Amino acid sequence: MQLAIELPDELGQQVLQHGNVQQFVQRAIERMLSEEKRSFELHNDLMDGLPEIACFENKDPLSIQQGVRDESLNKNKRHFLNHIRNIKPVKAPFSSEEMVAMLREGKEQQLIDAQTSHGK
């Protein structure tokens, strides 16, 4: 079988430096296919071995991943709620709604002055 391939100039020049180009290319292709086959077989062997590992037996890897993610999220939520419980109340001259309104109206200085005088 004849096969025509296009190579970059530099690579083509390197291939042409070999005495028997046809044999060189044939061996290179055979090696690559052999390595690819070995890699595929190794991957399959590893995958076939996974169900024999007790922690993966009869379990869906995606559900394990989702479980770990959910556990982490719940831990973060509990941590956040514990921090909120430890926040001490602060007395302020304005309600939070009033403070937001003042900020939106550009009355930051009034808010700062009122907060400063309220703390005295």
Short mmCIF file of C-alpha atoms in Angstrom, two decimals:
data_model
loop_
_atom_site.label_atom_id
_atom_site.label_comp_id
_atom_site.label_asym_id
_atom_site.label_seq_id
_atom_site.Cartn_x
_atom_site.Cartn_y
_atom_site.Cartn_z
CA MET A 1 0.00 0.00 0.00
CA GLN A 2 1.24 3.45 -0.82
CA LEU A 3 0.52 6.33 1.50
CA ALA A 4 1.31 9.98 0.78
CA ILE A 5 1.89 12.27 3.73
CA GLU A 6 2.86 15.89 3.97
CA LEU A 7 5.61 16.86 6.43
CA PRO A 8 6.97 20.21 7.53
CA ASP A 9 10.15 21.03 5.61
CA GLU A 10 12.51 20.59 8.56
CA LEU A 11 11.05 17.22 9.54
CA GLY A 12 11.06 16.07 5.90
CA GLN A 13 14.76 16.95 5.60
CA GLN A 14 15.56 14.92 8.73
CA VAL A 15 13.67 11.90 7.37
CA LEU A 16 15.43 12.13 4.00
CA GLN A 17 18.82 11.93 5.75
CA HIS A 18 18.20 8.24 6.52
CA GLY A 19 19.52 5.70 4.02
CA ASN A 20 16.29 3.76 3.58
CA VAL A 21 13.48 6.27 4.06
CA GLN A 22 10.72 3.72 3.50
CA GLN A 23 12.09 1.34 6.14
CA PHE A 24 12.74 4.20 8.58
CA VAL A 25 9.16 5.54 8.29
CA GLN A 26 7.70 2.03 8.51
CA ARG A 27 9.62 1.26 11.74
CA ALA A 28 8.68 4.63 13.24
CA ILE A 29 4.99 4.03 12.54
CA GLU A 30 5.16 0.47 13.90
CA ARG A 31 6.81 1.73 17.11
CA MET A 32 4.21 4.46 17.57
CA LEU A 33 1.33 2.01 17.03
CA SER A 34 2.92 -0.49 19.42
CA GLU A 35 3.36 2.19 22.13
CA GLU A 36 -0.21 3.37 21.60
CA LYS A 37 -1.49 -0.21 21.93
CA ARG A 38 0.58 -0.78 25.12
CA SER A 39 -0.70 2.47 26.59
CA PHE A 40 -4.29 1.50 25.77
CA GLU A 41 -3.81 -1.98 27.26
CA LEU A 42 -2.24 -0.52 30.42
CA HIS A 43 -5.13 1.88 30.78
CA ASN A 44 -7.60 -0.98 30.38
CA ASP A 45 -5.70 -3.11 32.91
CA LEU A 46 -5.83 -0.27 35.43
CA MET A 47 -9.52 0.31 34.81
CA ASP A 48 -10.25 -3.41 35.11
CA GLY A 49 -8.47 -3.42 38.47
CA LEU A 50 -10.54 -0.60 39.96
CA PRO A 51 -13.67 -2.61 40.77
CA GLU A 52 -11.49 -4.99 42.79
CA ILE A 53 -10.43 -2.16 45.09
CA ALA A 54 -12.84 -2.29 48.01
CA CYS A 55 -13.55 1.43 48.22
CA PHE A 56 -14.71 1.52 44.56
CA GLU A 57 -16.57 -1.77 44.45
CA ASN A 58 -20.14 -1.33 43.20
CA LYS A 59 -19.88 2.47 43.49
CA ASP A 60 -20.30 5.18 40.92
CA PRO A 61 -17.22 7.47 40.87
CA LEU A 62 -19.41 10.48 40.04
CA SER A 63 -21.61 9.92 43.07
CA ILE A 64 -18.48 9.63 45.23
CA GLN A 65 -17.20 12.94 43.84
CA GLN A 66 -20.58 14.62 44.40
CA GLY A 67 -20.71 13.27 47.95
CA VAL A 68 -17.28 14.71 48.74
CA ARG A 69 -18.31 18.05 47.22
CA ASP A 70 -21.58 18.12 49.18
CA GLU A 71 -19.78 17.24 52.40
CA SER A 72 -17.32 20.09 51.81
CA LEU A 73 -20.12 22.55 51.08
CA ASN A 74 -21.99 21.54 54.22
CA LYS A 75 -18.82 21.92 56.29
CA ASN A 76 -18.31 25.43 54.87
CA LYS A 77 -21.94 26.33 55.61
CA ARG A 78 -21.63 25.16 59.22
CA HIS A 79 -18.38 27.10 59.58
CA PHE A 80 -20.03 30.27 58.21
CA LEU A 81 -23.07 29.89 60.51
CA ASN A 82 -20.79 29.44 63.52
CA HIS A 83 -19.03 32.71 62.65
CA ILE A 84 -22.36 34.50 62.34
CA ARG A 85 -23.41 33.24 65.78
CA ASN A 86 -20.29 34.86 67.26
CA ILE A 87 -21.02 38.32 65.85
CA LYS A 88 -21.91 40.73 68.61
CA PRO A 89 -24.78 43.16 68.00
CA VAL A 90 -23.81 46.74 67.27
CA LYS A 91 -25.92 49.75 68.17
CA ALA A 92 -26.25 52.26 65.36
CA PRO A 93 -28.09 55.56 65.03
CA PHE A 94 -29.78 54.35 61.81
CA SER A 95 -31.37 51.15 60.63
CA SER A 96 -29.60 49.20 57.90
CA GLU A 97 -32.20 50.39 55.41
CA GLU A 98 -31.57 54.02 56.38
CA MET A 99 -27.81 53.55 56.07
CA VAL A 100 -28.13 52.04 52.59
CA ALA A 101 -30.41 54.91 51.53
CA MET A 102 -27.91 57.47 52.85
CA LEU A 103 -25.06 55.79 50.98
CA ARG A 104 -27.08 55.80 47.78
CA GLU A 105 -27.86 59.50 48.24
CA GLY A 106 -24.17 60.33 48.72
CA LYS A 107 -24.55 61.18 52.41
CA GLU A 108 -21.57 59.13 53.55
CA GLN A 109 -20.14 61.94 55.67
CA GLN A 110 -23.42 62.36 57.58
CA LEU A 111 -23.43 58.65 58.23
CA ILE A 112 -19.80 58.73 59.43
CA ASP A 113 -20.44 61.78 61.65
CA ALA A 114 -23.56 60.22 63.16
CA GLN A 115 -21.73 56.91 63.77
CA THR A 116 -18.80 58.73 65.40
CA SER A 117 -20.97 60.83 67.70
CA HIS A 118 -23.21 57.85 68.51
CA GLY A 119 -20.23 55.84 69.80
CA LYS A 120 -19.28 58.54 72.35
#
